[in-house]
mmCIF file with all atom_site columns, C-alpha atoms and ligand atoms in Angstrom:
data_model
loop_
_atom_site.group_PDB
_atom_site.id
_atom_site.type_symbol
_atom_site.label_atom_id
_atom_site.label_alt_id
_atom_site.label_comp_id
_atom_site.label_asym_id
_atom_site.label_entity_id
_atom_site.label_seq_id
_atom_site.pdbx_PDB_ins_code
_atom_site.Cartn_x
_atom_site.Cartn_y
_atom_site.Cartn_z
_atom_site.occupancy
_atom_site.B_iso_or_equiv
_atom_site.pdbx_formal_charge
_atom_site.auth_seq_id
_atom_site.auth_comp_id
_atom_site.auth_asym_id
_atom_site.auth_atom_id
_atom_site.pdbx_PDB_model_num
ATOM   1   C CA  . MET A 1 1   ? 87.592  104.410 73.097 1.00 0.00 ? 569  MET A CA  1
ATOM   2   C CA  . PRO A 1 2   ? 86.120  101.434 75.043 1.00 0.00 ? 570  PRO A CA  1
ATOM   3   C CA  . GLU A 1 3   ? 88.262  99.172  72.854 1.00 0.00 ? 571  GLU A CA  1
ATOM   4   C CA  . LEU A 1 4   ? 91.373  100.746 74.362 1.00 0.00 ? 572  LEU A CA  1
ATOM   5   C CA  . PHE A 1 5   ? 90.342  100.113 77.919 1.00 0.00 ? 573  PHE A CA  1
ATOM   6   C CA  . HIS A 1 6   ? 90.027  96.408  77.192 1.00 0.00 ? 574  HIS A CA  1
ATOM   7   C CA  . SER A 1 7   ? 93.595  96.300  75.965 1.00 0.00 ? 575  SER A CA  1
ATOM   8   C CA  . LYS A 1 8   ? 96.693  96.329  78.128 1.00 0.00 ? 576  LYS A CA  1
ATOM   9   C CA  . LEU A 1 9   ? 98.526  99.650  78.427 1.00 0.00 ? 577  LEU A CA  1
ATOM   10  C CA  . VAL A 1 10  ? 102.301 99.892  78.516 1.00 0.00 ? 578  VAL A CA  1
ATOM   11  C CA  . ILE A 1 11  ? 104.851 102.692 78.727 1.00 0.00 ? 579  ILE A CA  1
ATOM   12  C CA  . GLU A 1 12  ? 107.620 102.109 76.220 1.00 0.00 ? 580  GLU A CA  1
ATOM   13  C CA  . GLN A 1 13  ? 109.891 103.962 73.819 1.00 0.00 ? 581  GLN A CA  1
ATOM   14  C CA  . LEU A 1 14  ? 108.083 105.314 70.772 1.00 0.00 ? 582  LEU A CA  1
ATOM   15  C CA  . GLY A 1 15  ? 108.390 102.765 67.966 1.00 0.00 ? 583  GLY A CA  1
ATOM   16  C CA  . LYS A 1 16  ? 107.250 102.265 64.366 1.00 0.00 ? 584  LYS A CA  1
ATOM   17  C CA  . HIS A 1 17  ? 104.293 100.122 65.430 1.00 0.00 ? 585  HIS A CA  1
ATOM   18  C CA  . HIS A 1 18  ? 102.621 102.902 67.430 1.00 0.00 ? 586  HIS A CA  1
ATOM   19  C CA  . ASP A 1 19  ? 99.588  104.481 65.799 1.00 0.00 ? 587  ASP A CA  1
ATOM   20  C CA  . ARG A 1 20  ? 100.387 108.170 66.132 1.00 0.00 ? 588  ARG A CA  1
ATOM   21  C CA  . ALA A 1 21  ? 98.203  109.539 63.320 1.00 0.00 ? 589  ALA A CA  1
ATOM   22  C CA  . ALA A 1 22  ? 95.128  110.170 65.480 1.00 0.00 ? 590  ALA A CA  1
ATOM   23  C CA  . PHE A 1 23  ? 96.890  111.661 68.490 1.00 0.00 ? 591  PHE A CA  1
ATOM   24  C CA  . ASP A 1 24  ? 95.307  114.962 69.557 1.00 0.00 ? 592  ASP A CA  1
ATOM   25  C CA  . CYS A 1 25  ? 95.903  116.511 72.978 1.00 0.00 ? 593  CYS A CA  1
ATOM   26  C CA  . GLY A 1 26  ? 94.356  119.877 72.104 1.00 0.00 ? 594  GLY A CA  1
ATOM   27  C CA  . ILE A 1 27  ? 97.688  121.634 71.550 1.00 0.00 ? 595  ILE A CA  1
ATOM   28  C CA  . GLU A 1 28  ? 98.672  121.309 67.904 1.00 0.00 ? 596  GLU A CA  1
ATOM   29  C CA  . GLU A 1 29  ? 102.402 121.765 68.562 1.00 0.00 ? 597  GLU A CA  1
ATOM   30  C CA  . LEU A 1 30  ? 102.409 118.717 70.880 1.00 0.00 ? 598  LEU A CA  1
ATOM   31  C CA  . GLY A 1 31  ? 100.286 116.657 68.473 1.00 0.00 ? 599  GLY A CA  1
ATOM   32  C CA  . HIS A 1 32  ? 102.529 117.547 65.550 1.00 0.00 ? 600  HIS A CA  1
ATOM   33  C CA  . TYR A 1 33  ? 105.604 116.615 67.552 1.00 0.00 ? 601  TYR A CA  1
ATOM   34  C CA  . ILE A 1 34  ? 104.539 113.019 68.228 1.00 0.00 ? 602  ILE A CA  1
ATOM   35  C CA  . ARG A 1 35  ? 103.048 112.523 64.759 1.00 0.00 ? 603  ARG A CA  1
ATOM   36  C CA  . VAL A 1 36  ? 105.890 114.015 62.724 1.00 0.00 ? 604  VAL A CA  1
ATOM   37  C CA  . GLN A 1 37  ? 109.035 114.935 64.635 1.00 0.00 ? 605  GLN A CA  1
ATOM   38  C CA  . ALA A 1 38  ? 109.613 112.585 67.573 1.00 0.00 ? 606  ALA A CA  1
ATOM   39  C CA  . SER A 1 39  ? 110.975 109.610 65.574 1.00 0.00 ? 607  SER A CA  1
ATOM   40  C CA  . GLN A 1 40  ? 113.558 111.824 63.875 1.00 0.00 ? 608  GLN A CA  1
ATOM   41  C CA  . ASP A 1 41  ? 114.612 113.285 67.221 1.00 0.00 ? 609  ASP A CA  1
ATOM   42  C CA  . ILE A 1 42  ? 115.015 109.774 68.682 1.00 0.00 ? 610  ILE A CA  1
ATOM   43  C CA  . LYS A 1 43  ? 117.205 108.728 65.730 1.00 0.00 ? 611  LYS A CA  1
ATOM   44  C CA  . LYS A 1 44  ? 119.388 111.817 66.166 1.00 0.00 ? 612  LYS A CA  1
ATOM   45  C CA  . LYS A 1 45  ? 119.541 111.361 69.965 1.00 0.00 ? 613  LYS A CA  1
ATOM   46  C CA  . VAL A 1 46  ? 117.978 114.779 70.552 1.00 0.00 ? 614  VAL A CA  1
ATOM   47  C CA  . THR A 1 47  ? 115.253 113.417 72.836 1.00 0.00 ? 615  THR A CA  1
ATOM   48  C CA  . ALA A 1 48  ? 114.011 110.124 74.195 1.00 0.00 ? 616  ALA A CA  1
ATOM   49  C CA  . THR A 1 49  ? 110.246 109.799 73.770 1.00 0.00 ? 617  THR A CA  1
ATOM   50  C CA  . PHE A 1 50  ? 108.111 107.362 75.728 1.00 0.00 ? 618  PHE A CA  1
ATOM   51  C CA  . VAL A 1 51  ? 104.492 106.582 75.016 1.00 0.00 ? 619  VAL A CA  1
ATOM   52  C CA  . LEU A 1 52  ? 101.672 105.197 77.103 1.00 0.00 ? 620  LEU A CA  1
ATOM   53  C CA  . ALA A 1 53  ? 100.006 102.985 74.532 1.00 0.00 ? 621  ALA A CA  1
ATOM   54  C CA  . GLY A 1 54  ? 97.685  100.079 74.015 1.00 0.00 ? 622  GLY A CA  1
ATOM   55  C CA  . VAL A 1 55  ? 99.264  96.765  73.067 1.00 0.00 ? 623  VAL A CA  1
ATOM   56  C CA  . LEU A 1 56  ? 96.669  95.854  70.446 1.00 0.00 ? 624  LEU A CA  1
ATOM   57  C CA  . PRO A 1 57  ? 95.711  98.270  69.004 1.00 0.00 ? 625  PRO A CA  1
ATOM   58  C CA  . ALA A 1 58  ? 98.877  100.310 69.641 1.00 0.00 ? 626  ALA A CA  1
ATOM   59  C CA  . ILE A 1 59  ? 96.923  103.552 70.138 1.00 0.00 ? 627  ILE A CA  1
ATOM   60  C CA  . ILE A 1 60  ? 98.918  106.326 71.828 1.00 0.00 ? 628  ILE A CA  1
ATOM   61  C CA  . VAL A 1 61  ? 97.152  107.520 74.982 1.00 0.00 ? 629  VAL A CA  1
ATOM   62  C CA  . GLY A 1 62  ? 99.920  109.944 75.932 1.00 0.00 ? 630  GLY A CA  1
ATOM   63  C CA  . TYR A 1 63  ? 103.628 110.593 75.722 1.00 0.00 ? 631  TYR A CA  1
ATOM   64  C CA  . TYR A 1 64  ? 106.540 112.488 77.174 1.00 0.00 ? 632  TYR A CA  1
ATOM   65  C CA  . SER A 1 65  ? 109.992 113.381 75.933 1.00 0.00 ? 633  SER A CA  1
ATOM   66  C CA  . LEU A 1 66  ? 113.194 113.693 77.925 1.00 0.00 ? 634  LEU A CA  1
ATOM   67  C CA  . SER A 1 67  ? 116.535 115.307 77.226 1.00 0.00 ? 635  SER A CA  1
ATOM   68  C CA  . SER A 1 68  ? 119.473 116.789 79.086 1.00 0.00 ? 636  SER A CA  1
ATOM   69  C CA  . THR A 1 69  ? 119.584 120.479 79.871 1.00 0.00 ? 637  THR A CA  1
ATOM   70  C CA  . ILE A 1 70  ? 121.356 122.931 82.138 1.00 0.00 ? 638  ILE A CA  1
ATOM   71  C CA  . VAL A 1 71  ? 119.996 125.277 84.730 1.00 0.00 ? 639  VAL A CA  1
ATOM   72  C CA  . LYS A 1 72  ? 121.717 128.457 85.872 1.00 0.00 ? 640  LYS A CA  1
ATOM   73  C CA  . VAL A 1 73  ? 122.135 128.380 89.635 1.00 0.00 ? 641  VAL A CA  1
ATOM   74  C CA  . LYS A 1 74  ? 120.935 131.998 89.810 1.00 0.00 ? 642  LYS A CA  1
ATOM   75  C CA  . GLU A 1 75  ? 117.619 130.805 88.323 1.00 0.00 ? 643  GLU A CA  1
ATOM   76  C CA  . LEU A 1 76  ? 117.056 128.567 91.350 1.00 0.00 ? 644  LEU A CA  1
ATOM   77  C CA  . PRO A 1 77  ? 115.511 129.984 94.531 1.00 0.00 ? 645  PRO A CA  1
ATOM   78  C CA  . GLU A 1 78  ? 118.122 130.799 97.194 1.00 0.00 ? 646  GLU A CA  1
ATOM   79  C CA  . GLN A 1 79  ? 117.066 127.968 99.551 1.00 0.00 ? 647  GLN A CA  1
ATOM   80  C CA  . VAL A 1 80  ? 117.705 125.430 96.760 1.00 0.00 ? 648  VAL A CA  1
ATOM   81  C CA  . ALA A 1 81  ? 120.848 127.078 95.360 1.00 0.00 ? 649  ALA A CA  1
ATOM   82  C CA  . LYS A 1 82  ? 122.598 127.280 98.741 1.00 0.00 ? 650  LYS A CA  1
ATOM   83  C CA  . LYS A 1 83  ? 122.584 123.466 99.015 1.00 0.00 ? 651  LYS A CA  1
ATOM   84  C CA  . LEU A 1 84  ? 124.471 123.117 95.724 1.00 0.00 ? 652  LEU A CA  1
ATOM   85  C CA  . PRO A 1 85  ? 128.171 123.601 94.950 1.00 0.00 ? 653  PRO A CA  1
ATOM   86  C CA  . ARG A 1 86  ? 129.134 127.061 93.699 1.00 0.00 ? 654  ARG A CA  1
ATOM   87  C CA  . TYR A 1 87  ? 129.201 126.319 89.968 1.00 0.00 ? 655  TYR A CA  1
ATOM   88  C CA  . PRO A 1 88  ? 127.400 128.784 87.659 1.00 0.00 ? 656  PRO A CA  1
ATOM   89  C CA  . THR A 1 89  ? 125.346 126.060 85.955 1.00 0.00 ? 657  THR A CA  1
ATOM   90  C CA  . MET A 1 90  ? 124.048 122.664 86.969 1.00 0.00 ? 658  MET A CA  1
ATOM   91  C CA  . PRO A 1 91  ? 123.014 119.609 84.948 1.00 0.00 ? 659  PRO A CA  1
ATOM   92  C CA  . ALA A 1 92  ? 119.292 118.903 84.835 1.00 0.00 ? 660  ALA A CA  1
ATOM   93  C CA  . THR A 1 93  ? 116.762 116.743 83.000 1.00 0.00 ? 661  THR A CA  1
ATOM   94  C CA  . LEU A 1 94  ? 114.145 118.320 80.772 1.00 0.00 ? 662  LEU A CA  1
ATOM   95  C CA  . ILE A 1 95  ? 110.611 117.019 80.248 1.00 0.00 ? 663  ILE A CA  1
ATOM   96  C CA  . GLY A 1 96  ? 110.237 119.065 77.077 1.00 0.00 ? 664  GLY A CA  1
ATOM   97  C CA  . ARG A 1 97  ? 106.780 117.709 76.283 1.00 0.00 ? 665  ARG A CA  1
ATOM   98  C CA  . LEU A 1 98  ? 104.123 115.702 78.070 1.00 0.00 ? 666  LEU A CA  1
ATOM   99  C CA  . ALA A 1 99  ? 100.624 115.225 76.725 1.00 0.00 ? 667  ALA A CA  1
ATOM   100 C CA  . VAL A 1 100 ? 97.557  113.011 76.960 1.00 0.00 ? 668  VAL A CA  1
ATOM   101 C CA  . ASP A 1 101 ? 95.137  112.519 74.077 1.00 0.00 ? 669  ASP A CA  1
ATOM   102 C CA  . ARG A 1 102 ? 91.955  114.555 74.594 1.00 0.00 ? 670  ARG A CA  1
ATOM   103 C CA  . ARG A 1 103 ? 89.805  111.403 74.686 1.00 0.00 ? 671  ARG A CA  1
ATOM   104 C CA  . TYR A 1 104 ? 91.684  110.124 77.738 1.00 0.00 ? 672  TYR A CA  1
ATOM   105 C CA  . GLN A 1 105 ? 92.406  113.284 79.727 1.00 0.00 ? 673  GLN A CA  1
ATOM   106 C CA  . GLY A 1 106 ? 91.196  113.408 83.325 1.00 0.00 ? 674  GLY A CA  1
ATOM   107 C CA  . SER A 1 107 ? 91.684  109.664 83.909 1.00 0.00 ? 675  SER A CA  1
ATOM   108 C CA  . GLY A 1 108 ? 95.013  109.720 85.724 1.00 0.00 ? 676  GLY A CA  1
ATOM   109 C CA  . TYR A 1 109 ? 97.181  109.101 82.646 1.00 0.00 ? 677  TYR A CA  1
ATOM   110 C CA  . GLY A 1 110 ? 98.963  112.460 82.866 1.00 0.00 ? 678  GLY A CA  1
ATOM   111 C CA  . GLU A 1 111 ? 99.995  111.638 86.411 1.00 0.00 ? 679  GLU A CA  1
ATOM   112 C CA  . LEU A 1 112 ? 101.073 108.137 85.364 1.00 0.00 ? 680  LEU A CA  1
ATOM   113 C CA  . LEU A 1 113 ? 103.267 109.595 82.601 1.00 0.00 ? 681  LEU A CA  1
ATOM   114 C CA  . LEU A 1 114 ? 104.724 112.271 84.868 1.00 0.00 ? 682  LEU A CA  1
ATOM   115 C CA  . MET A 1 115 ? 105.588 109.730 87.592 1.00 0.00 ? 683  MET A CA  1
ATOM   116 C CA  . ASP A 1 116 ? 107.208 107.484 84.989 1.00 0.00 ? 684  ASP A CA  1
ATOM   117 C CA  . ALA A 1 117 ? 109.246 110.414 83.657 1.00 0.00 ? 685  ALA A CA  1
ATOM   118 C CA  . LEU A 1 118 ? 110.374 111.376 87.179 1.00 0.00 ? 686  LEU A CA  1
ATOM   119 C CA  . LYS A 1 119 ? 111.318 107.779 87.999 1.00 0.00 ? 687  LYS A CA  1
ATOM   120 C CA  . ARG A 1 120 ? 113.246 107.403 84.747 1.00 0.00 ? 688  ARG A CA  1
ATOM   121 C CA  . SER A 1 121 ? 115.007 110.741 85.378 1.00 0.00 ? 689  SER A CA  1
ATOM   122 C CA  . LEU A 1 122 ? 115.981 109.665 88.899 1.00 0.00 ? 690  LEU A CA  1
ATOM   123 C CA  . ILE A 1 123 ? 117.287 106.274 87.736 1.00 0.00 ? 691  ILE A CA  1
ATOM   124 C CA  . SER A 1 124 ? 119.365 108.037 85.061 1.00 0.00 ? 692  SER A CA  1
ATOM   125 C CA  . THR A 1 125 ? 121.234 109.970 87.764 1.00 0.00 ? 693  THR A CA  1
ATOM   126 C CA  . GLU A 1 126 ? 123.021 106.714 88.647 1.00 0.00 ? 694  GLU A CA  1
ATOM   127 C CA  . GLN A 1 127 ? 124.786 107.152 85.281 1.00 0.00 ? 695  GLN A CA  1
ATOM   128 C CA  . ILE A 1 128 ? 124.603 110.904 84.525 1.00 0.00 ? 696  ILE A CA  1
ATOM   129 C CA  . GLY A 1 129 ? 124.292 113.682 87.095 1.00 0.00 ? 697  GLY A CA  1
ATOM   130 C CA  . SER A 1 130 ? 121.173 115.845 87.207 1.00 0.00 ? 698  SER A CA  1
ATOM   131 C CA  . VAL A 1 131 ? 120.108 118.092 90.080 1.00 0.00 ? 699  VAL A CA  1
ATOM   132 C CA  . ALA A 1 132 ? 116.520 118.749 88.981 1.00 0.00 ? 700  ALA A CA  1
ATOM   133 C CA  . VAL A 1 133 ? 113.763 117.935 86.548 1.00 0.00 ? 701  VAL A CA  1
ATOM   134 C CA  . ILE A 1 134 ? 112.706 120.953 84.494 1.00 0.00 ? 702  ILE A CA  1
ATOM   135 C CA  . VAL A 1 135 ? 109.404 121.202 82.639 1.00 0.00 ? 703  VAL A CA  1
ATOM   136 C CA  . GLU A 1 136 ? 108.210 123.535 79.888 1.00 0.00 ? 704  GLU A CA  1
ATOM   137 C CA  . ALA A 1 137 ? 104.542 124.332 80.488 1.00 0.00 ? 705  ALA A CA  1
ATOM   138 C CA  . LYS A 1 138 ? 102.804 125.413 77.282 1.00 0.00 ? 706  LYS A CA  1
ATOM   139 C CA  . ASN A 1 139 ? 100.064 127.440 78.974 1.00 0.00 ? 707  ASN A CA  1
ATOM   140 C CA  . ASP A 1 140 ? 98.471  128.284 82.355 1.00 0.00 ? 708  ASP A CA  1
ATOM   141 C CA  . LYS A 1 141 ? 96.566  124.989 82.490 1.00 0.00 ? 709  LYS A CA  1
ATOM   142 C CA  . ALA A 1 142 ? 99.727  122.966 81.987 1.00 0.00 ? 710  ALA A CA  1
ATOM   143 C CA  . LYS A 1 143 ? 101.519 125.128 84.545 1.00 0.00 ? 711  LYS A CA  1
ATOM   144 C CA  . ALA A 1 144 ? 98.767  124.394 87.082 1.00 0.00 ? 712  ALA A CA  1
ATOM   145 C CA  . PHE A 1 145 ? 99.130  120.665 86.356 1.00 0.00 ? 713  PHE A CA  1
ATOM   146 C CA  . TYR A 1 146 ? 102.846 120.769 87.216 1.00 0.00 ? 714  TYR A CA  1
ATOM   147 C CA  . GLU A 1 147 ? 102.276 122.972 90.257 1.00 0.00 ? 715  GLU A CA  1
ATOM   148 C CA  . HIS A 1 148 ? 99.792  120.352 91.475 1.00 0.00 ? 716  HIS A CA  1
ATOM   149 C CA  . PHE A 1 149 ? 102.849 118.052 91.688 1.00 0.00 ? 717  PHE A CA  1
ATOM   150 C CA  . GLN A 1 150 ? 104.967 120.646 93.569 1.00 0.00 ? 718  GLN A CA  1
ATOM   151 C CA  . PHE A 1 151 ? 106.936 122.021 90.609 1.00 0.00 ? 719  PHE A CA  1
ATOM   152 C CA  . ILE A 1 152 ? 108.091 125.624 91.208 1.00 0.00 ? 720  ILE A CA  1
ATOM   153 C CA  . PRO A 1 153 ? 108.775 128.284 88.530 1.00 0.00 ? 721  PRO A CA  1
ATOM   154 C CA  . LEU A 1 154 ? 112.445 129.106 87.963 1.00 0.00 ? 722  LEU A CA  1
ATOM   155 C CA  . VAL A 1 155 ? 113.404 132.651 88.940 1.00 0.00 ? 723  VAL A CA  1
ATOM   156 C CA  . ASN A 1 156 ? 112.306 135.067 86.179 1.00 0.00 ? 724  ASN A CA  1
ATOM   157 C CA  . TYR A 1 157 ? 110.396 132.359 84.276 1.00 0.00 ? 725  TYR A CA  1
ATOM   158 C CA  . SER A 1 158 ? 106.640 131.843 84.383 1.00 0.00 ? 726  SER A CA  1
ATOM   159 C CA  . TYR A 1 159 ? 106.361 128.662 82.367 1.00 0.00 ? 727  TYR A CA  1
ATOM   160 C CA  . ARG A 1 160 ? 109.663 126.906 83.058 1.00 0.00 ? 728  ARG A CA  1
ATOM   161 C CA  . LEU A 1 161 ? 109.347 125.022 86.329 1.00 0.00 ? 729  LEU A CA  1
ATOM   162 C CA  . PHE A 1 162 ? 111.564 122.671 88.284 1.00 0.00 ? 730  PHE A CA  1
ATOM   163 C CA  . LEU A 1 163 ? 111.574 120.011 90.985 1.00 0.00 ? 731  LEU A CA  1
ATOM   164 C CA  . PRO A 1 164 ? 114.856 119.175 92.785 1.00 0.00 ? 732  PRO A CA  1
ATOM   165 C CA  . MET A 1 165 ? 116.050 115.601 92.170 1.00 0.00 ? 733  MET A CA  1
ATOM   166 C CA  . ILE A 1 166 ? 116.574 115.146 95.919 1.00 0.00 ? 734  ILE A CA  1
ATOM   167 C CA  . GLU A 1 167 ? 112.862 115.817 96.456 1.00 0.00 ? 735  GLU A CA  1
ATOM   168 C CA  . ILE A 1 168 ? 111.960 113.406 93.658 1.00 0.00 ? 736  ILE A CA  1
ATOM   169 C CA  . GLN A 1 169 ? 114.129 110.785 95.334 1.00 0.00 ? 737  GLN A CA  1
ATOM   170 C CA  . ASP A 1 170 ? 112.399 111.306 98.711 1.00 0.00 ? 738  ASP A CA  1
ATOM   171 C CA  . PHE A 1 171 ? 108.977 111.359 97.083 1.00 0.00 ? 739  PHE A CA  1
ATOM   172 C CA  . LEU A 1 172 ? 109.529 108.132 95.133 1.00 0.00 ? 740  LEU A CA  1
ATOM   173 C CA  . ALA A 1 173 ? 111.259 106.292 97.995 1.00 0.00 ? 741  ALA A CA  1
HETATM 174 C C1  . LIG B 2 .   ? 98.049  118.514 81.322 1.00 0.00 ? 2007 LIG B C1  1
HETATM 175 C C2  . LIG B 2 .   ? 97.717  117.045 81.025 1.00 0.00 ? 2007 LIG B C2  1
HETATM 176 C C3  . LIG B 2 .   ? 99.000  116.309 80.662 1.00 0.00 ? 2007 LIG B C3  1
HETATM 177 C C4  . LIG B 2 .   ? 97.095  116.398 82.278 1.00 0.00 ? 2007 LIG B C4  1
HETATM 178 O O1  . LIG B 2 .   ? 96.840  115.041 82.023 1.00 0.00 ? 2007 LIG B O1  1
HETATM 179 P P1  . LIG B 2 .   ? 95.498  114.336 82.528 1.00 0.00 ? 2007 LIG B P1  1
HETATM 180 O O2  . LIG B 2 .   ? 95.565  112.893 82.174 1.00 0.00 ? 2007 LIG B O2  1
HETATM 181 O O3  . LIG B 2 .   ? 94.330  115.100 82.026 1.00 0.00 ? 2007 LIG B O3  1
HETATM 182 O O4  . LIG B 2 .   ? 95.612  114.546 84.126 1.00 0.00 ? 2007 LIG B O4  1
HETATM 183 P P2  . LIG B 2 .   ? 95.355  113.455 85.244 1.00 0.00 ? 2007 LIG B P2  1
HETATM 184 O O5  . LIG B 2 .   ? 93.993  112.882 85.078 1.00 0.00 ? 2007 LIG B O5  1
HETATM 185 O O6  . LIG B 2 .   ? 96.473  112.484 85.274 1.00 0.00 ? 2007 LIG B O6  1
HETATM 186 O O7  . LIG B 2 .   ? 95.415  114.345 86.552 1.00 0.00 ? 2007 LIG B O7  1
HETATM 187 C C5  . LIG B 2 .   ? 96.211  113.956 87.658 1.00 0.00 ? 2007 LIG B C5  1
HETATM 188 C C6  . LIG B 2 .   ? 96.039  114.958 88.764 1.00 0.00 ? 2007 LIG B C6  1
HETATM 189 O O8  . LIG B 2 .   ? 96.437  116.245 88.287 1.00 0.00 ? 2007 LIG B O8  1
HETATM 190 C C7  . LIG B 2 .   ? 95.362  117.167 88.452 1.00 0.00 ? 2007 LIG B C7  1
HETATM 191 N N1  . LIG B 2 .   ? 95.315  118.019 87.277 1.00 0.00 ? 2007 LIG B N1  1
HETATM 192 C C8  . LIG B 2 .   ? 95.153  117.656 85.988 1.00 0.00 ? 2007 LIG B C8  1
HETATM 193 N N2  . LIG B 2 .   ? 95.188  118.741 85.179 1.00 0.00 ? 2007 LIG B N2  1
HETATM 194 C C9  . LIG B 2 .   ? 95.368  119.801 86.009 1.00 0.00 ? 2007 LIG B C9  1
HETATM 195 C C10 . LIG B 2 .   ? 95.472  121.196 85.795 1.00 0.00 ? 2007 LIG B C10 1
HETATM 196 N N3  . LIG B 2 .   ? 95.427  121.724 84.570 1.00 0.00 ? 2007 LIG B N3  1
HETATM 197 N N4  . LIG B 2 .   ? 95.633  122.000 86.867 1.00 0.00 ? 2007 LIG B N4  1
HETATM 198 C C11 . LIG B 2 .   ? 95.714  121.504 88.122 1.00 0.00 ? 2007 LIG B C11 1
HETATM 199 N N5  . LIG B 2 .   ? 95.618  120.167 88.391 1.00 0.00 ? 2007 LIG B N5  1
HETATM 200 C C12 . LIG B 2 .   ? 95.456  119.345 87.340 1.00 0.00 ? 2007 LIG B C12 1
HETATM 201 C C13 . LIG B 2 .   ? 94.097  116.306 88.514 1.00 0.00 ? 2007 LIG B C13 1
HETATM 202 O O9  . LIG B 2 .   ? 93.076  116.963 89.215 1.00 0.00 ? 2007 LIG B O9  1
HETATM 203 C C14 . LIG B 2 .   ? 94.599  115.100 89.250 1.00 0.00 ? 2007 LIG B C14 1
HETATM 204 O O10 . LIG B 2 .   ? 94.681  115.381 90.634 1.00 0.00 ? 2007 LIG B O10 1
HETATM 205 P P3  . LIG B 2 .   ? 94.037  114.413 91.759 1.00 0.00 ? 2007 LIG B P3  1
HETATM 206 O O11 . LIG B 2 .   ? 94.642  113.061 91.523 1.00 0.00 ? 2007 LIG B O11 1
HETATM 207 O O12 . LIG B 2 .   ? 94.464  115.054 93.027 1.00 0.00 ? 2007 LIG B O12 1
HETATM 208 O O13 . LIG B 2 .   ? 92.591  114.437 91.480 1.00 0.00 ? 2007 LIG B O13 1
HETATM 209 C C15 . LIG B 2 .   ? 96.678  116.923 79.876 1.00 0.00 ? 2007 LIG B C15 1
HETATM 210 O O14 . LIG B 2 .   ? 95.519  117.626 80.221 1.00 0.00 ? 2007 LIG B O14 1
HETATM 211 C C16 . LIG B 2 .   ? 97.189  117.406 78.533 1.00 0.00 ? 2007 LIG B C16 1
HETATM 212 O O15 . LIG B 2 .   ? 97.792  116.640 77.806 1.00 0.00 ? 2007 LIG B O15 1
HETATM 213 N N6  . LIG B 2 .   ? 96.926  118.675 78.177 1.00 0.00 ? 2007 LIG B N6  1
HETATM 214 C C17 . LIG B 2 .   ? 97.337  119.212 76.900 1.00 0.00 ? 2007 LIG B C17 1
HETATM 215 C C18 . LIG B 2 .   ? 98.845  119.215 76.717 1.00 0.00 ? 2007 LIG B C18 1
HETATM 216 C C19 . LIG B 2 .   ? 99.597  119.944 77.810 1.00 0.00 ? 2007 LIG B C19 1
HETATM 217 O O16 . LIG B 2 .   ? 99.178  121.004 78.266 1.00 0.00 ? 2007 LIG B O16 1
HETATM 218 N N7  . LIG B 2 .   ? 100.731 119.346 78.235 1.00 0.00 ? 2007 LIG B N7  1
HETATM 219 C C20 . LIG B 2 .   ? 101.568 119.855 79.326 1.00 0.00 ? 2007 LIG B C20 1
HETATM 220 C C21 . LIG B 2 .   ? 102.576 120.840 78.841 1.00 0.00 ? 2007 LIG B C21 1
HETATM 221 S S1  . LIG B 2 .   ? 103.856 120.208 77.833 1.00 0.00 ? 2007 LIG B S1  1
#
C-alpha cells in the first residue's frame, strides 16, 4: 500500500494496462464486475468505466461506471417533477457501480470518484440531455454514502437514489 501513495493517481478510462486482479471492495459483485465484466461492457458500449489508478504500478484504487437510463417522472418527488415538462419519462445518467478497494476506503477516494462522475455527467449534458444522476446503492452503507452527498431515494425505491442535474450544476459551479 505505501508504494501506491508514492505514485501519481489518475482517473482514466479502464484499459488493458490496469491491474484489476487484486481489486476487492468488500462486495463481490462489484469486484467481479471490474475484474471480469467491465472491459466487455466497454467494448459493447453498455457502460463507460473509469478507474482511479496508480500510474506505475497501475493498481486500481477505485472505479465507477456510467450509462444512460430513464426515470419515470412519477418516481420523482412532486417539487422536482413540477419543474420538468409533462413527459412520462425523462433521460438520466446512471452511476451503476462505484467502489473503492478496501485497502483505500476512508481516505476520500470515494468522494473523488463521485465528484468526477458527477462532473463527467454534467459535461455530457452539453451533448446528450439528462435531468438527473441516478445511483444504485447495493446496501444501507452505500445508501448512506450517497445520502451524505444529498442524493434522495426515488419514490417507491429504497436503494435507487437521484440528484437533479440542475443541483449538480449549481454545486459544481
Ligand atoms: C461507499 C464507498 C464508495 C465510500 O468510499 P470511501 O473512499 O470509503 O469514502 P470517502 O473516504 O471518500 O468518504 C467521503 C465522505 O463520505 C462519508 N462517507 C463515506 N462512507 C459513508 C457511509 N457509508 N455513510 C455515510 N457517509 C459516508 C465520509 O465520512 C466522508 O465524509 P466527510 O468528508 O464529511 O468526512 C466505499 O466504502 C466502497 O467502495 N464500499 C463498497 C462498495 C459500495 O458499497 N459501493 C457503493 C454502491 S455501488
